């Protein structure tokens, strides 16, 4: 909450929902949404911002995050 408050220059209390069950935008285990990321990568290519696209899953190693999540659960 403190970090979010500093970044946005808002009272930290406004961010009491971050990383809780009320946070609809983050995986509880902090895993990225690879499907959404792939769509973003593809869109930047389709819009002409980058010359080619890539397969996000081929370049992703979630083992560290998955191992950390196991320790917490």
PDB file of N, CA and C in Angstrom:
ATOM      1  N   UNK A   1       0.826  -1.175   0.000  1.00  0.00           N
ATOM      2  CA  UNK A   1       0.000   0.000   0.000  1.00  0.00           C
ATOM      3  C   UNK A   1       0.875   1.244   0.000  1.00  0.00           C
ATOM      4  N   UNK A   2       1.930   1.208   0.773  1.00  0.00           N
ATOM      5  CA  UNK A   2       2.816   2.373   0.858  1.00  0.00           C
ATOM      6  C   UNK A   2       3.487   2.650  -0.484  1.00  0.00           C
ATOM      7  N   UNK A   3       3.943   1.605  -1.156  1.00  0.00           N
ATOM      8  CA  UNK A   3       4.611   1.785  -2.453  1.00  0.00           C
ATOM      9  C   UNK A   3       3.627   2.341  -3.474  1.00  0.00           C
ATOM     10  N   UNK A   4       2.428   1.760  -3.542  1.00  0.00           N
ATOM     11  CA  UNK A   4       1.418   2.248  -4.482  1.00  0.00           C
ATOM     12  C   UNK A   4       1.067   3.701  -4.182  1.00  0.00           C
ATOM     13  N   UNK A   5       0.965   4.040  -2.912  1.00  0.00           N
ATOM     14  CA  UNK A   5       0.666   5.421  -2.522  1.00  0.00           C
ATOM     15  C   UNK A   5       1.759   6.384  -2.956  1.00  0.00           C
ATOM     16  N   UNK A   6       3.008   5.966  -2.776  1.00  0.00           N
ATOM     17  CA  UNK A   6       4.129   6.829  -3.203  1.00  0.00           C
ATOM     18  C   UNK A   6       4.143   6.999  -4.718  1.00  0.00           C
ATOM     19  N   UNK A   7       3.939   5.914  -5.428  1.00  0.00           N
ATOM     20  CA  UNK A   7       3.965   5.974  -6.894  1.00  0.00           C
ATOM     21  C   UNK A   7       2.872   6.863  -7.466  1.00  0.00           C
ATOM     22  N   UNK A   8       1.695   6.811  -6.864  1.00  0.00           N
ATOM     23  CA  UNK A   8       0.560   7.559  -7.391  1.00  0.00           C
ATOM     24  C   UNK A   8       0.314   8.871  -6.666  1.00  0.00           C
ATOM     25  N   UNK A   9       1.116   9.110  -5.629  1.00  0.00           N
ATOM     26  CA  UNK A   9       0.966  10.309  -4.803  1.00  0.00           C
ATOM     27  C   UNK A   9      -0.453  10.417  -4.218  1.00  0.00           C
ATOM     28  N   UNK A  10      -0.953   9.256  -3.776  1.00  0.00           N
ATOM     29  CA  UNK A  10      -2.265   9.150  -3.156  1.00  0.00           C
ATOM     30  C   UNK A  10      -2.097   8.556  -1.760  1.00  0.00           C
ATOM     31  N   UNK A  11      -3.083   8.734  -0.888  1.00  0.00           N
ATOM     32  CA  UNK A  11      -2.997   8.128   0.441  1.00  0.00           C
ATOM     33  C   UNK A  11      -2.913   6.599   0.328  1.00  0.00           C
ATOM     34  N   UNK A  12      -1.984   5.980   1.038  1.00  0.00           N
ATOM     35  CA  UNK A  12      -1.827   4.522   0.959  1.00  0.00           C
ATOM     36  C   UNK A  12      -3.106   3.753   1.291  1.00  0.00           C
ATOM     37  N   UNK A  13      -3.963   4.316   2.134  1.00  0.00           N
ATOM     38  CA  UNK A  13      -5.196   3.632   2.534  1.00  0.00           C
ATOM     39  C   UNK A  13      -6.099   3.337   1.334  1.00  0.00           C
ATOM     40  N   UNK A  14      -5.941   4.066   0.257  1.00  0.00           N
ATOM     41  CA  UNK A  14      -6.757   3.829  -0.942  1.00  0.00           C
ATOM     42  C   UNK A  14      -6.423   2.492  -1.596  1.00  0.00           C
ATOM     43  N   UNK A  15      -5.306   1.904  -1.232  1.00  0.00           N
ATOM     44  CA  UNK A  15      -4.842   0.678  -1.875  1.00  0.00           C
ATOM     45  C   UNK A  15      -4.921  -0.535  -0.965  1.00  0.00           C
ATOM     46  N   UNK A  16      -5.845  -0.527  -0.028  1.00  0.00           N
ATOM     47  CA  UNK A  16      -5.978  -1.656   0.893  1.00  0.00           C
ATOM     48  C   UNK A  16      -6.484  -2.914   0.186  1.00  0.00           C
ATOM     49  N   UNK A  17      -6.966  -2.786  -1.045  1.00  0.00           N
ATOM     50  CA  UNK A  17      -7.464  -3.917  -1.821  1.00  0.00           C
ATOM     51  C   UNK A  17      -6.377  -4.609  -2.637  1.00  0.00           C
ATOM     52  N   UNK A  18      -5.218  -3.958  -2.808  1.00  0.00           N
ATOM     53  CA  UNK A  18      -4.158  -4.527  -3.636  1.00  0.00           C
ATOM     54  C   UNK A  18      -3.712  -5.895  -3.123  1.00  0.00           C
ATOM     55  N   UNK A  19      -3.559  -6.820  -4.040  1.00  0.00           N
ATOM     56  CA  UNK A  19      -3.052  -8.162  -3.756  1.00  0.00           C
ATOM     57  C   UNK A  19      -3.890  -8.905  -2.719  1.00  0.00           C
ATOM     58  N   UNK A  20      -5.186  -8.638  -2.724  1.00  0.00           N
ATOM     59  CA  UNK A  20      -6.130  -9.369  -1.874  1.00  0.00           C
ATOM     60  C   UNK A  20      -7.146 -10.033  -2.797  1.00  0.00           C
ATOM     61  N   UNK A  21      -8.134 -10.683  -2.230  1.00  0.00           N
ATOM     62  CA  UNK A  21      -9.186 -11.303  -3.039  1.00  0.00           C
ATOM     63  C   UNK A  21     -10.042 -10.251  -3.734  1.00  0.00           C
ATOM     64  N   UNK A  22      -9.987  -9.025  -3.297  1.00  0.00           N
ATOM     65  CA  UNK A  22     -10.755  -7.951  -3.946  1.00  0.00           C
ATOM     66  C   UNK A  22     -10.033  -7.397  -5.165  1.00  0.00           C
ATOM     67  N   UNK A  23      -8.810  -7.788  -5.389  1.00  0.00           N
ATOM     68  CA  UNK A  23      -8.010  -7.319  -6.521  1.00  0.00           C
ATOM     69  C   UNK A  23      -8.295  -8.225  -7.713  1.00  0.00           C
ATOM     70  N   UNK A  24      -9.054  -7.745  -8.668  1.00  0.00           N
ATOM     71  CA  UNK A  24      -9.456  -8.556  -9.819  1.00  0.00           C
ATOM     72  C   UNK A  24      -8.391  -8.598 -10.907  1.00  0.00           C
ATOM     73  N   UNK A  25      -7.310  -7.869 -10.763  1.00  0.00           N
ATOM     74  CA  UNK A  25      -6.340  -7.750 -11.839  1.00  0.00           C
ATOM     75  C   UNK A  25      -5.041  -8.497 -11.597  1.00  0.00           C
ATOM     76  N   UNK A  26      -4.908  -9.184 -10.488  1.00  0.00           N
ATOM     77  CA  UNK A  26      -3.662  -9.884 -10.187  1.00  0.00           C
ATOM     78  C   UNK A  26      -3.936 -11.308  -9.732  1.00  0.00           C
ATOM     79  N   UNK A  27      -3.148 -12.213 -10.240  1.00  0.00           N
ATOM     80  CA  UNK A  27      -3.222 -13.588  -9.797  1.00  0.00           C
ATOM     81  C   UNK A  27      -2.762 -13.666  -8.346  1.00  0.00           C
ATOM     82  N   UNK A  28      -3.432 -14.459  -7.571  1.00  0.00           N
ATOM     83  CA  UNK A  28      -3.094 -14.567  -6.148  1.00  0.00           C
ATOM     84  C   UNK A  28      -1.649 -15.007  -5.933  1.00  0.00           C
ATOM     85  N   UNK A  29      -1.125 -15.819  -6.855  1.00  0.00           N
ATOM     86  CA  UNK A  29       0.253 -16.293  -6.743  1.00  0.00           C
ATOM     87  C   UNK A  29       1.227 -15.431  -7.535  1.00  0.00           C
ATOM     88  N   UNK A  30       0.751 -14.288  -7.992  1.00  0.00           N
ATOM     89  CA  UNK A  30       1.567 -13.310  -8.731  1.00  0.00           C
ATOM     90  C   UNK A  30       2.036 -13.830 -10.095  1.00  0.00           C
ATOM     91  N   UNK A  31       1.319 -14.806 -10.656  1.00  0.00           N
ATOM     92  CA  UNK A  31       1.655 -15.303 -11.979  1.00  0.00           C
ATOM     93  C   UNK A  31       1.122 -14.338 -13.034  1.00  0.00           C
ATOM     94  N   UNK A  32       1.896 -14.065 -14.048  1.00  0.00           N
ATOM     95  CA  UNK A  32       1.414 -13.174 -15.103  1.00  0.00           C
ATOM     96  C   UNK A  32       0.366 -13.876 -15.963  1.00  0.00           C
ATOM     97  N   UNK A  33      -0.509 -13.103 -16.563  1.00  0.00           N
ATOM     98  CA  UNK A  33      -1.521 -13.628 -17.476  1.00  0.00           C
ATOM     99  C   UNK A  33      -0.878 -13.700 -18.859  1.00  0.00           C
ATOM    100  N   UNK A  34      -0.320 -14.856 -19.191  1.00  0.00           N
ATOM    101  CA  UNK A  34       0.429 -15.004 -20.438  1.00  0.00           C
ATOM    102  C   UNK A  34      -0.458 -14.857 -21.662  1.00  0.00           C
ATOM    103  N   UNK A  35      -1.704 -15.246 -21.558  1.00  0.00           N
ATOM    104  CA  UNK A  35      -2.623 -15.097 -22.678  1.00  0.00           C
ATOM    105  C   UNK A  35      -2.857 -13.616 -22.985  1.00  0.00           C
ATOM    106  N   UNK A  36      -3.066 -12.818 -21.953  1.00  0.00           N
ATOM    107  CA  UNK A  36      -3.255 -11.382 -22.148  1.00  0.00           C
ATOM    108  C   UNK A  36      -1.975 -10.735 -22.675  1.00  0.00           C
ATOM    109  N   UNK A  37      -0.842 -11.159 -22.149  1.00  0.00           N
ATOM    110  CA  UNK A  37       0.435 -10.624 -22.616  1.00  0.00           C
ATOM    111  C   UNK A  37       0.660 -10.957 -24.086  1.00  0.00           C
ATOM    112  N   UNK A  38       0.311 -12.184 -24.495  1.00  0.00           N
ATOM    113  CA  UNK A  38       0.454 -12.577 -25.894  1.00  0.00           C
ATOM    114  C   UNK A  38      -0.406 -11.693 -26.789  1.00  0.00           C
ATOM    115  N   UNK A  39      -1.623 -11.418 -26.350  1.00  0.00           N
ATOM    116  CA  UNK A  39      -2.506 -10.533 -27.127  1.00  0.00           C
ATOM    117  C   UNK A  39      -1.894  -9.142 -27.277  1.00  0.00           C
ATOM    118  N   UNK A  40      -1.275  -8.637 -26.220  1.00  0.00           N
ATOM    119  CA  UNK A  40      -0.635  -7.320 -26.286  1.00  0.00           C
ATOM    120  C   UNK A  40       0.546  -7.328 -27.251  1.00  0.00           C
ATOM    121  N   UNK A  41       1.353  -8.383 -27.192  1.00  0.00           N
ATOM    122  CA  UNK A  41       2.504  -8.501 -28.096  1.00  0.00           C
ATOM    123  C   UNK A  41       2.025  -8.571 -29.545  1.00  0.00           C
ATOM    124  N   UNK A  42       1.010  -9.390 -29.785  1.00  0.00           N
ATOM    125  CA  UNK A  42       0.472  -9.527 -31.139  1.00  0.00           C
ATOM    126  C   UNK A  42      -0.097  -8.206 -31.646  1.00  0.00           C
ATOM    127  N   UNK A  43      -0.771  -7.484 -30.770  1.00  0.00           N
ATOM    128  CA  UNK A  43      -1.369  -6.217 -31.175  1.00  0.00           C
ATOM    129  C   UNK A  43      -0.306  -5.179 -31.544  1.00  0.00           C
ATOM    130  N   UNK A  44       0.790  -5.132 -30.808  1.00  0.00           N
ATOM    131  CA  UNK A  44       1.846  -4.170 -31.152  1.00  0.00           C
ATOM    132  C   UNK A  44       2.409  -4.476 -32.541  1.00  0.00           C
ATOM    133  N   UNK A  45       2.457  -5.759 -32.892  1.00  0.00           N
ATOM    134  CA  UNK A  45       2.892  -6.142 -34.241  1.00  0.00           C
ATOM    135  C   UNK A  45       1.847  -5.743 -35.282  1.00  0.00           C
ATOM    136  N   UNK A  46       0.582  -6.078 -35.011  1.00  0.00           N
ATOM    137  CA  UNK A  46      -0.499  -5.762 -35.948  1.00  0.00           C
ATOM    138  C   UNK A  46      -0.617  -4.259 -36.205  1.00  0.00           C
ATOM    139  N   UNK A  47      -0.346  -3.463 -35.188  1.00  0.00           N
ATOM    140  CA  UNK A  47      -0.427  -2.009 -35.335  1.00  0.00           C
ATOM    141  C   UNK A  47       0.828  -1.405 -35.959  1.00  0.00           C
ATOM    142  N   UNK A  48       1.848  -2.235 -36.186  1.00  0.00           N
ATOM    143  CA  UNK A  48       3.050  -1.779 -36.858  1.00  0.00           C
ATOM    144  C   UNK A  48       4.107  -1.175 -35.948  1.00  0.00           C
ATOM    145  N   UNK A  49       3.965  -1.335 -34.635  1.00  0.00           N
ATOM    146  CA  UNK A  49       4.964  -0.788 -33.717  1.00  0.00           C
ATOM    147  C   UNK A  49       6.243  -1.618 -33.684  1.00  0.00           C
ATOM    148  N   UNK A  50       6.117  -2.915 -33.934  1.00  0.00           N
ATOM    149  CA  UNK A  50       7.276  -3.816 -33.985  1.00  0.00           C
ATOM    150  C   UNK A  50       7.186  -4.648 -35.264  1.00  0.00           C
ATOM    151  N   UNK A  51       8.332  -5.024 -35.831  1.00  0.00           N
ATOM    152  CA  UNK A  51       8.314  -5.719 -37.115  1.00  0.00           C
ATOM    153  C   UNK A  51       7.840  -7.172 -37.057  1.00  0.00           C
ATOM    154  N   UNK A  52       7.912  -7.810 -35.912  1.00  0.00           N
ATOM    155  CA  UNK A  52       7.476  -9.205 -35.812  1.00  0.00           C
ATOM    156  C   UNK A  52       6.926  -9.472 -34.419  1.00  0.00           C
ATOM    157  N   UNK A  53       6.296 -10.619 -34.281  1.00  0.00           N
ATOM    158  CA  UNK A  53       5.744 -11.010 -32.989  1.00  0.00           C
ATOM    159  C   UNK A  53       6.582 -12.161 -32.436  1.00  0.00           C
ATOM    160  N   UNK A  54       6.273 -12.617 -31.246  1.00  0.00           N
ATOM    161  CA  UNK A  54       6.974 -13.750 -30.656  1.00  0.00           C
ATOM    162  C   UNK A  54       6.007 -14.545 -29.808  1.00  0.00           C
ATOM    163  N   UNK A  55       6.375 -15.778 -29.535  1.00  0.00           N
ATOM    164  CA  UNK A  55       5.566 -16.655 -28.707  1.00  0.00           C
ATOM    165  C   UNK A  55       5.975 -16.429 -27.251  1.00  0.00           C
ATOM    166  N   UNK A  56       5.136 -15.769 -26.501  1.00  0.00           N
ATOM    167  CA  UNK A  56       5.432 -15.411 -25.115  1.00  0.00           C
ATOM    168  C   UNK A  56       5.741 -16.642 -24.274  1.00  0.00           C
ATOM    169  N   UNK A  57       4.976 -17.711 -24.449  1.00  0.00           N
ATOM    170  CA  UNK A  57       5.162 -18.918 -23.627  1.00  0.00           C
ATOM    171  C   UNK A  57       6.529 -19.562 -23.849  1.00  0.00           C
ATOM    172  N   UNK A  58       7.051 -19.453 -25.080  1.00  0.00           N
ATOM    173  CA  UNK A  58       8.376 -20.019 -25.359  1.00  0.00           C
ATOM    174  C   UNK A  58       9.480 -19.292 -24.602  1.00  0.00           C
ATOM    175  N   UNK A  59       9.249 -18.038 -24.269  1.00  0.00           N
ATOM    176  CA  UNK A  59      10.266 -17.211 -23.634  1.00  0.00           C
ATOM    177  C   UNK A  59       9.955 -16.929 -22.165  1.00  0.00           C
ATOM    178  N   UNK A  60       9.096 -17.752 -21.576  1.00  0.00           N
ATOM    179  CA  UNK A  60       8.662 -17.531 -20.201  1.00  0.00           C
ATOM    180  C   UNK A  60       9.117 -18.670 -19.304  1.00  0.00           C
ATOM    181  N   UNK A  61       9.699 -18.323 -18.175  1.00  0.00           N
ATOM    182  CA  UNK A  61      10.063 -19.298 -17.155  1.00  0.00           C
ATOM    183  C   UNK A  61       9.398 -18.870 -15.855  1.00  0.00           C
ATOM    184  N   UNK A  62       8.344 -19.533 -15.495  1.00  0.00           N
ATOM    185  CA  UNK A  62       7.599 -19.191 -14.283  1.00  0.00           C
ATOM    186  C   UNK A  62       8.026 -20.025 -13.081  1.00  0.00           C
ATOM    187  N   UNK A  63       9.081 -20.808 -13.226  1.00  0.00           N
ATOM    188  CA  UNK A  63       9.463 -21.742 -12.167  1.00  0.00           C
ATOM    189  C   UNK A  63       9.761 -21.044 -10.837  1.00  0.00           C
ATOM    190  N   UNK A  64      10.390 -19.899 -10.875  1.00  0.00           N
ATOM    191  CA  UNK A  64      10.717 -19.193  -9.625  1.00  0.00           C
ATOM    192  C   UNK A  64       9.440 -18.741  -8.925  1.00  0.00           C
ATOM    193  N   UNK A  65       8.515 -18.174  -9.678  1.00  0.00           N
ATOM    194  CA  UNK A  65       7.264 -17.694  -9.098  1.00  0.00           C
ATOM    195  C   UNK A  65       6.419 -18.866  -8.610  1.00  0.00           C
ATOM    196  N   UNK A  66       6.373 -19.938  -9.398  1.00  0.00           N
ATOM    197  CA  UNK A  66       5.599 -21.113  -8.990  1.00  0.00           C
ATOM    198  C   UNK A  66       6.162 -21.741  -7.720  1.00  0.00           C
ATOM    199  N   UNK A  67       7.482 -21.804  -7.608  1.00  0.00           N
ATOM    200  CA  UNK A  67       8.110 -22.356  -6.404  1.00  0.00           C
ATOM    201  C   UNK A  67       7.804 -21.479  -5.186  1.00  0.00           C
ATOM    202  N   UNK A  68       7.868 -20.177  -5.361  1.00  0.00           N
ATOM    203  CA  UNK A  68       7.569 -19.265  -4.260  1.00  0.00           C
ATOM    204  C   UNK A  68       6.101 -19.408  -3.837  1.00  0.00           C
ATOM    205  N   UNK A  69       5.204 -19.565  -4.801  1.00  0.00           N
ATOM    206  CA  UNK A  69       3.781 -19.718  -4.485  1.00  0.00           C
ATOM    207  C   UNK A  69       3.529 -20.991  -3.686  1.00  0.00           C
ATOM    208  N   UNK A  70       4.237 -22.056  -4.011  1.00  0.00           N
ATOM    209  CA  UNK A  70       4.082 -23.324  -3.266  1.00  0.00           C
ATOM    210  C   UNK A  70       4.462 -23.136  -1.806  1.00  0.00           C
ATOM    211  N   UNK A  71       5.480 -22.343  -1.564  1.00  0.00           N
ATOM    212  CA  UNK A  71       5.915 -22.120  -0.171  1.00  0.00           C
ATOM    213  C   UNK A  71       4.875 -21.355   0.627  1.00  0.00           C
ATOM    214  N   UNK A  72       4.136 -20.473  -0.039  1.00  0.00           N
ATOM    215  CA  UNK A  72       3.150 -19.672   0.655  1.00  0.00           C
ATOM    216  C   UNK A  72       1.837 -20.412   0.883  1.00  0.00           C
ATOM    217  N   UNK A  73       1.532 -21.360   0.016  1.00  0.00           N
ATOM    218  CA  UNK A  73       0.239 -22.071   0.106  1.00  0.00           C
ATOM    219  C   UNK A  73       0.312 -23.247   1.015  1.00  0.00           C
TER     220      UNK A  73
END
